[in-house]
PDB file of C-alpha atoms in Angstrom:
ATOM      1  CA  UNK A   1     111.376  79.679 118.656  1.00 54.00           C
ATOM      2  CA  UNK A   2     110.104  76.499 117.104  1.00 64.00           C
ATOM      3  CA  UNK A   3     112.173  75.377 114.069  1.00 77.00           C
ATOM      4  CA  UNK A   4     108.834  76.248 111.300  1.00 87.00           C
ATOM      5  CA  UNK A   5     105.812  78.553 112.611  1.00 94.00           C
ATOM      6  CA  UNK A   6     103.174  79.292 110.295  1.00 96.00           C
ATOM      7  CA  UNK A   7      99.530  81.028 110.329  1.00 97.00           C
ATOM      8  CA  UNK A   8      96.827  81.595 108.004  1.00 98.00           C
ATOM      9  CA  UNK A   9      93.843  83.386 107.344  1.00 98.00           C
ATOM     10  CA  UNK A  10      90.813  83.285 104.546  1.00 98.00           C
ATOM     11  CA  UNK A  11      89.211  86.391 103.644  1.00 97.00           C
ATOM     12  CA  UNK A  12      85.639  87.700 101.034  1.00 96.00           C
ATOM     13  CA  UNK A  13      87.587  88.504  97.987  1.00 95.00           C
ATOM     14  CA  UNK A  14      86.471  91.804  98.494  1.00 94.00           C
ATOM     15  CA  UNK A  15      88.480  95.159  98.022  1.00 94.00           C
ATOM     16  CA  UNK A  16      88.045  95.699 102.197  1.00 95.00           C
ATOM     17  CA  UNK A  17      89.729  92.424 102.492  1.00 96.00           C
ATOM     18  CA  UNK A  18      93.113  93.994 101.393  1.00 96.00           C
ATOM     19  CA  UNK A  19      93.475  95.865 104.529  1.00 97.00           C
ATOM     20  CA  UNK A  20      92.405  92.825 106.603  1.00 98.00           C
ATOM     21  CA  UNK A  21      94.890  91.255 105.260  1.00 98.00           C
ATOM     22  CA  UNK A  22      97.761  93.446 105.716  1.00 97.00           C
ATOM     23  CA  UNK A  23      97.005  94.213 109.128  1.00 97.00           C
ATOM     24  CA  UNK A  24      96.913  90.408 109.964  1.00 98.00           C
ATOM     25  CA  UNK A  25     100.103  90.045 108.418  1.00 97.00           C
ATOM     26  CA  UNK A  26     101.258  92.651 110.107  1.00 96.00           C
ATOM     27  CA  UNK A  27     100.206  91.318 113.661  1.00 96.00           C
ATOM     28  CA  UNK A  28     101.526  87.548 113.283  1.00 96.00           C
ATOM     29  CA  UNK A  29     104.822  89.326 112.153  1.00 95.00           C
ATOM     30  CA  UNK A  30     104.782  91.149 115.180  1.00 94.00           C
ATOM     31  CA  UNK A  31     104.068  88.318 117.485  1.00 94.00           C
ATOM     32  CA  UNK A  32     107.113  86.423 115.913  1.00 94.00           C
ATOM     33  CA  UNK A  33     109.347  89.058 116.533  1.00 93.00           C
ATOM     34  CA  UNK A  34     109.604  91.640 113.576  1.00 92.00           C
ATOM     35  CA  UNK A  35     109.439  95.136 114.761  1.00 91.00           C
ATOM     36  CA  UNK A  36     106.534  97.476 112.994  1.00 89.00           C
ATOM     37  CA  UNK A  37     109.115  99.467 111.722  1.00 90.00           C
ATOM     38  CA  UNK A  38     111.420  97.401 110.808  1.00 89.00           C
ATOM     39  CA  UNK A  39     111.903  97.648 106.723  1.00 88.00           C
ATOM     40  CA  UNK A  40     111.448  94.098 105.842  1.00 89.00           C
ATOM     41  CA  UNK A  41     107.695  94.821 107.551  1.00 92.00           C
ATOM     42  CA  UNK A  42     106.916  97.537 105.659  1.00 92.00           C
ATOM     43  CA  UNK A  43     108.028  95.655 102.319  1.00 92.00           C
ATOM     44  CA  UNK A  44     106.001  92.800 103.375  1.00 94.00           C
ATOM     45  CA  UNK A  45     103.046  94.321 104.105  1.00 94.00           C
ATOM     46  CA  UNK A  46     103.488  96.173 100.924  1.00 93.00           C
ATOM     47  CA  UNK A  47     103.438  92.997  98.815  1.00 94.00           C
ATOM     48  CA  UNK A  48     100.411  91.445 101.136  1.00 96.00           C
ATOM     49  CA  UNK A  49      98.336  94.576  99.590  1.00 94.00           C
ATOM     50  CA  UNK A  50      99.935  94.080  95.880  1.00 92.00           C
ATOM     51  CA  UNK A  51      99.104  90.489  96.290  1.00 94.00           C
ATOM     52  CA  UNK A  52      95.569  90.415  97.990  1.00 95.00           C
ATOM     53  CA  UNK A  53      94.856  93.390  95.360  1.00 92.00           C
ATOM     54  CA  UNK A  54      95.486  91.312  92.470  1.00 90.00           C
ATOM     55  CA  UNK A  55      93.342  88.185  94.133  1.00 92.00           C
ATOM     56  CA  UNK A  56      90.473  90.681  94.495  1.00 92.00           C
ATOM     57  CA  UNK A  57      90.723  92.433  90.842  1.00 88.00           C
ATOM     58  CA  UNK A  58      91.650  89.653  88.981  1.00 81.00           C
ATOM     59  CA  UNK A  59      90.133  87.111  89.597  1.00 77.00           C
ATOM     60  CA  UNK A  60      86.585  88.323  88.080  1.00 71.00           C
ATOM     61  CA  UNK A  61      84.478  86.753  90.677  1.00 76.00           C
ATOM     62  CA  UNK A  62      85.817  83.356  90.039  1.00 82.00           C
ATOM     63  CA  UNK A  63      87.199  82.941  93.368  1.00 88.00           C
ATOM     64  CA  UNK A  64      85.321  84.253  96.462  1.00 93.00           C
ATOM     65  CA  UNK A  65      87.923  83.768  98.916  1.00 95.00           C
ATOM     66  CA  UNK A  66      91.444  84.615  98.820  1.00 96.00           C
ATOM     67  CA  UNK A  67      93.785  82.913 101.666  1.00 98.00           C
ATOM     68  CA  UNK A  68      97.118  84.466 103.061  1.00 98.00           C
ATOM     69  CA  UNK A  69      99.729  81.875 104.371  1.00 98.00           C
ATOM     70  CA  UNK A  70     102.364  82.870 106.602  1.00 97.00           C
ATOM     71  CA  UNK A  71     105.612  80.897 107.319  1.00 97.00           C
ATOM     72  CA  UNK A  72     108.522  81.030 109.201  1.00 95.00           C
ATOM     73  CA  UNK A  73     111.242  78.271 108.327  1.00 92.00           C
ATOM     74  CA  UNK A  74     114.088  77.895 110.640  1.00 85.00           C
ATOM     75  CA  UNK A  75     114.263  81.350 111.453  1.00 85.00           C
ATOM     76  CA  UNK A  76     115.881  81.750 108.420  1.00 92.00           C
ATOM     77  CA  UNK A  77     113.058  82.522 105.212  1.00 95.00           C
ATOM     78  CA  UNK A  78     109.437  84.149 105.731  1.00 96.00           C
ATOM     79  CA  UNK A  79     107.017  83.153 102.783  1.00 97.00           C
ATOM     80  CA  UNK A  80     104.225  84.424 102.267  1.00 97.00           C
ATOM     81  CA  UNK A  81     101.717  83.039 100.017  1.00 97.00           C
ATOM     82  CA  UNK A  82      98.494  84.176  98.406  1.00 97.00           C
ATOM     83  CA  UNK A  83      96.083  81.816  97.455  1.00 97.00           C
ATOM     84  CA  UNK A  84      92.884  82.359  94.681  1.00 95.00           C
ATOM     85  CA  UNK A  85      90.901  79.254  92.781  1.00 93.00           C
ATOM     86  CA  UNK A  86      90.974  81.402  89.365  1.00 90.00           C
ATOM     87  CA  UNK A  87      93.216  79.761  87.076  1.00 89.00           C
ATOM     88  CA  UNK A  88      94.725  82.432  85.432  1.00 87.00           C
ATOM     89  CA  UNK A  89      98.212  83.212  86.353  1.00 85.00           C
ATOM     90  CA  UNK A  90      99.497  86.453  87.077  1.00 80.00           C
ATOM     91  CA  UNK A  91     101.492  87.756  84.234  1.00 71.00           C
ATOM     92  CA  UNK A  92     103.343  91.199  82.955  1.00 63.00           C
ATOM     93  CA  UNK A  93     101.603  93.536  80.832  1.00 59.00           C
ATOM     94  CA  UNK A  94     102.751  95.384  77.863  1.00 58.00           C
ATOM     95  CA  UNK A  95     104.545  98.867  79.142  1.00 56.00           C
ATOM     96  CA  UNK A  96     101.535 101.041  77.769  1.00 55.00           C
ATOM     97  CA  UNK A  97      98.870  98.808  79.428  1.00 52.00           C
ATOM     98  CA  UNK A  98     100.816  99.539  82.820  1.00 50.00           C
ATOM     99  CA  UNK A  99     100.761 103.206  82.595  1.00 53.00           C
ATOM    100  CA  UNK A 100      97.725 103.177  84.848  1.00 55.00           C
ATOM    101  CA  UNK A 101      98.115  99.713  86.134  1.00 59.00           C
ATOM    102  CA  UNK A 102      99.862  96.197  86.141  1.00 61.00           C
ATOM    103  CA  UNK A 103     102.519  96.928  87.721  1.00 70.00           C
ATOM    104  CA  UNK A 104     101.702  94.856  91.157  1.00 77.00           C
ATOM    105  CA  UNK A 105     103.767  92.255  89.775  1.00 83.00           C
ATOM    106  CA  UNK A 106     107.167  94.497  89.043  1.00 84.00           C
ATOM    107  CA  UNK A 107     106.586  95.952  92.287  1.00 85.00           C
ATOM    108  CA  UNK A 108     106.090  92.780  94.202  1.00 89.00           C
ATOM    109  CA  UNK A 109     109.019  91.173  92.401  1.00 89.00           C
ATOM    110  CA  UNK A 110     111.458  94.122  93.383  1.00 89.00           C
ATOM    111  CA  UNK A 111     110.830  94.216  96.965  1.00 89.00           C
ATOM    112  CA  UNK A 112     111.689  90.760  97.225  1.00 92.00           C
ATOM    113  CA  UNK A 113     114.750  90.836  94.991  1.00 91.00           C
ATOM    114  CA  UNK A 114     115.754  93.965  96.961  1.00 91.00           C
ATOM    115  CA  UNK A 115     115.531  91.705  99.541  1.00 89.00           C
ATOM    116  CA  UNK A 116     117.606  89.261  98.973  1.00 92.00           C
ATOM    117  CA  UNK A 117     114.332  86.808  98.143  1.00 93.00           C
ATOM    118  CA  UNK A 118     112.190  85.777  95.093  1.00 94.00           C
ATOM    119  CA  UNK A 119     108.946  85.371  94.255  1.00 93.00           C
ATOM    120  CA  UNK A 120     107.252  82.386  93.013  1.00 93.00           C
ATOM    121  CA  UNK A 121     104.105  80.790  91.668  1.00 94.00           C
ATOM    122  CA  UNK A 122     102.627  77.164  92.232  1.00 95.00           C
ATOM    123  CA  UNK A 123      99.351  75.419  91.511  1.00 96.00           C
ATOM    124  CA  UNK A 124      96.953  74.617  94.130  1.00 95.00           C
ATOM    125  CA  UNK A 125      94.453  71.007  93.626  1.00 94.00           C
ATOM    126  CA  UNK A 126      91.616  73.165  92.637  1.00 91.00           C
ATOM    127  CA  UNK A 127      93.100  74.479  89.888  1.00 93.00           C
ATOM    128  CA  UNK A 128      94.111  77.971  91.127  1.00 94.00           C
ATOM    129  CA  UNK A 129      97.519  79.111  92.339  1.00 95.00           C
ATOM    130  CA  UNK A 130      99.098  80.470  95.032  1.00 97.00           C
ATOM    131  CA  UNK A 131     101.725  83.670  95.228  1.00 95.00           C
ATOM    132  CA  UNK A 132     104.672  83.205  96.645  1.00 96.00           C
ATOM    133  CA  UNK A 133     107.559  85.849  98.381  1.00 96.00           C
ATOM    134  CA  UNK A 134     110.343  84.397 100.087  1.00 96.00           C
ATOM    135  CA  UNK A 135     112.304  87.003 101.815  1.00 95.00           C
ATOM    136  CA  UNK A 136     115.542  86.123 104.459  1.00 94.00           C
ATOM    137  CA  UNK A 137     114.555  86.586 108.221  1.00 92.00           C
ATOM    138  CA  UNK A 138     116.676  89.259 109.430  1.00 81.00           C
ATOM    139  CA  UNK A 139     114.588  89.148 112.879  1.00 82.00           C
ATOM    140  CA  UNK A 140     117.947  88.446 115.736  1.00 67.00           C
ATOM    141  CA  UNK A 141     120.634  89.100 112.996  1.00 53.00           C
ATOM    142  CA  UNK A 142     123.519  90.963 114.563  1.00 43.00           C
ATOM    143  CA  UNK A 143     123.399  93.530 112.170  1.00 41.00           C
ATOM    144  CA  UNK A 144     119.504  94.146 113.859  1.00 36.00           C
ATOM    145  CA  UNK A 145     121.371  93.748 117.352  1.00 36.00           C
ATOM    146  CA  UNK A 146     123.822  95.735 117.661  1.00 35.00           C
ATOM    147  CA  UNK A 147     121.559  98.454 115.774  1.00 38.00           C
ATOM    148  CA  UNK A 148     119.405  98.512 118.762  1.00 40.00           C
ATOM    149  CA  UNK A 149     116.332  98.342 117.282  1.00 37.00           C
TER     150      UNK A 149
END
């Protein structure tokens, strides 16, 4: 496998584009290796819905795309970035706001703590930002081996 793969897509910011997204994710994570059912797959594809979610509800029709960027760095960290051109960045809400929602965020940041990664925001040129998850790439471990996935 190549030393850095990545792959990208640009979607409507539009609520059907969350499921586009997550199966895309889904089928380049495949392709380099990650089983379906693999947990790491599930979490990602877990934070590509949190994260396409919150560039389709939050960015108030300031940013009619949303892009998902996919890389895989010596085989040893996935990112996986989500990109919108509204300049607000995502932020915690109080605990009684996120009774019925908010809580993308906590969740996203979790899975990728859980994981052994982090999560991480940076500007883009246009003035939006992008979403990132870096989680460790488990894909060939011998823990994965020898469990005969």
């Amino acid at each position: 496998m190549a030393d850095h793969q990545e792959a990208s897509v640009t979607l409507p910011s539009d609520p059907a584009s969350v499921a586009a997204a997550r199966r895309y994710v889904a089928e380049v994570l495949g392709e380099w290796g990650l089983p379906d059912d693999a947990e790491t797959a599930g979490s990602v594809r877990l934070i590509v819905s949190e994260l396409a979610t919150n560039a389709v509800q939050h960015t108030f029709g300031q940013s009619p795309t949303f892009t998902v960027d996919i890389r895989l760095e010596r085989e040893e960290w996935l990112r996986v970035g989500v990109t919108d051109s509204h300049p607000r960045w995502p932020r915690r809400l109080p605990a009684a706001v996120q009774q019925d929602n908010g809580r993308g965020m906590v969740i996203i940041r979790w899975l990728a703590v859980e994981a052994g990664g982090r999560l991480s925001v940076t500007p883009t040129e246009d003035g939006g930002k992008t979403v990132w998850i870096a989680l460790p790439w488990t894909v060939g471990a011998p823990a994965a081996a020898a469990g005969g996935c």
